Amino acid sequence: MWFKALKWHSDYCTRIKDMGCSLAAEDDEQDVFTIQIRLSVMQKNDSLVVRISLMDNPVQLYRQAYEIFDVQSYMVCIWDFSGQMTNFFERDGKIFPYGGPGQAAEEALLELQVFGLPSFAKDAEVKITEFSMQERSSSGGSCSSWPSKMNGTVDNQSSSSPLLSLQSRTQGHGETGVLGLTGLLNLGNTCFMNSAIQCLAHTPKFLDYFLGDFKKDINYENPLGMNGELALSFGDLLRKLWAPGGMPVAPRLFKSTLENFAPQFCGYNQHDSQEFLAFLLDGLHEDLNRVKHKPYIQLGDTEGRPVDKVADEHWQIHLARNDSIIVDLYHGQFRSKLVCPICKRVSVTFDPFMYLSLPLPSTTMRTMTVTLLSTDGSVLPSSLTVTVPKYGRCKDLIQALSTAVSLQDDETLFVAEVYSHCIIRSLENPSDSLALIRDEDCLVAYRLPKESESGYLVVFMHQRCERQFGFRIGRPHWSLFGTPLVARIPSISDGTQIHDAYIKLLQPLLNMDEDDYDDIENSDDEFTKMGSGSLSNSDNSWSSDDEMGSDFYVPSDFQFHISDERGILRGQRLKLGKPLDVPVKTTTVNVLVSWSKKMLRRYDTSHLSSLPEVFIPIFPDVKPQESVSLYKCMEGFLKEEPLGPEDMWYCPSCKQHCQASKKLDLWRLPEILVVHLKRFSYSRFLKNKLEAYVDFPLDKLDLTGFLAHDSGPSLNCYRLYAISNHYGCMGGGHYTALVYHGNRWYEFNDKSVEPVREEDIKTSAAYVLFYRRISD
Ligand SMILES: [Zn+2]
């Protein structure tokens, strides 16, 4: 155990009226200049204030200090960080700059705030002399001062310290209580802010920093910062929250400073406490960035180097440009791996993070992954993922997809379910329920021109000849493959339009590096040759199920046949230039295309295979309304997933944006781990809150299993110390904070502060969790 004493000496000479009960009467008039010293004991949050008059002999004070704290003198170290004096007390108690004759005459008081009194709080014989001790009760509102007696044993209840006891001997007068239990006034829907501030105000080290001399770190040159204004007003607010006297604080000044930095928080609308937190920490970081001139550092070549080295290099570059208390405490590092769905190129990067945003199982929304196919032959198939109301209709899905692909006014989407290489259902009826589509289904959306809506919808299915195994070994067998392609053709008079449309659809699949590249130009001629009737076998033998008979042959190009929707031949082989007999009322024409080996080489058909399923559940074993563990949410967060349509990745190999699959891993963990539970889902149509109950550990969150590299198990465990809660629905609702303070939990509900039982703190209102690393 060690003590760190911080002195803060407000530049504007804080005049504290409330000097404790015994002095209160005179002090109100006298404006005594006080110096405040805060002693903090790491690991615990108990606190009290000790006030020392500088009229007293400092040596004696020092001795008394360590007697009070029940520690050996060498363990006590009081430092002054104000810059006005150094070594206020040294270990041997010999240097006392304030003991000078001139200053001693002043009515200066020392104020010691002591945080964390493990032994002291329990059974230590507490001797207090000339010290005025103050405490504040958890009742938040009513407080009273509690002066101590000279050299007397303060009545020391055996199990709990009188200093921490909530009993006050001077009820109704002044204020009482443990420090740090001050509420924040609601200025009008500002509970989102109050909730987040209380969590930060009880973050160890972060608090120490702001109560200390943080001003030396202010970066006045940073154009991204606020000239230190945000940091100053935040520090000021924290001091008020931790000052004795504990009337609820109105964070007006802070709010108006914040509004200058982040104008979205102007006015008195409800906001998201997590969003506020992220902005505030970013703003504080910019204000307090010790790096005045960010160096530009070129990352070395990462190819073939040990991944640990690369990660460290990324981290060092981050630290060279960002150095603040925010980075020290809150920043961790991810490894993020992107895989191009087309060329399978892998890209690994290491990015810093400030909090983890974990997904929750949705009971009302679902994400659907759909394969998008262009019908103008311009781009390769790609998959995209959209969020839709779980009990929505087909029109919701089509609407969401249209938005995601920025569909033009002259385009429509034809969405269909594909099974066994055929379209088995089209989602034409906008009022059909989405519940008809299962997670394991495969959906395809075809982007079609609108103006030709009056024409024919031609569905192409593909078949190829495969060698069979078993007793029919060596005999060719025709079978369907790939995803059907669709084109809209204004009028079909003969086979040429069908052929041309198909060639156009295949355009993006062309293998440019194939040997027969030269043939591409005259492929039409070849087809003409073949299509003009040189191959005149029986059309009916082209069934996908029947093996070829004695008149077996392999086409040298494509063969087109009218079929049914399952690719079963309907008997009509299409020939170029020959009139096509399409029934009058037909709007959809199914065409089965037989591929020659040559064509299979010419085109890369892998783009048409392996369609993604609609949804691969993150939480396969969690049913709606059940609780989900925080670890499951972590798994969901780190699970490999396709990027959303709004954050496509530019693949340097394919030279285009694609919906790459992304896999995150934790690489480096911060001292303070902020975990955001994504309760709010925003889609274009619906804003929704997930009420899932998340079962999160209080005493030990062990992240060892989620780290992508071994950093030693001891640094991966966390203890919960604060929660930002959200009650009610989106937009409205109410935020509170739960904070672990002095060996118990308190609820900070705007101005009111009440103790809560530990068994009551885990609720489905938990929104942002604050964990601190267990260091011992
Ligand atoms: Zn690629």
Short mmCIF file of C-alpha atoms and ligand atoms in Angstrom, two decimals, residues 340-345 649 651 653-654 658, ligand 1:
data_model
loop_
_atom_site.label_atom_id
_atom_site.label_comp_id
_atom_site.label_asym_id
_atom_site.label_seq_id
_atom_site.Cartn_x
_atom_site.Cartn_y
_atom_site.Cartn_z
CA CYS A 340 -11.50 -9.75 -50.00
CA PRO A 341 -14.49 -11.89 -51.02
CA ILE A 342 -13.33 -11.90 -54.63
CA CYS A 343 -9.58 -12.42 -54.66
CA LYS A 344 -9.21 -13.58 -51.02
CA ARG A 345 -6.47 -11.05 -50.42
CA TRP A 649 -13.31 -1.86 -48.30
CA CYS A 651 -9.33 -4.03 -52.32
CA SER A 653 -5.82 -6.18 -55.87
CA CYS A 654 -9.30 -6.03 -57.34
CA CYS A 658 -16.10 -4.72 -51.86
ZN ZN B 1 -9.85 -8.38 -54.02
#
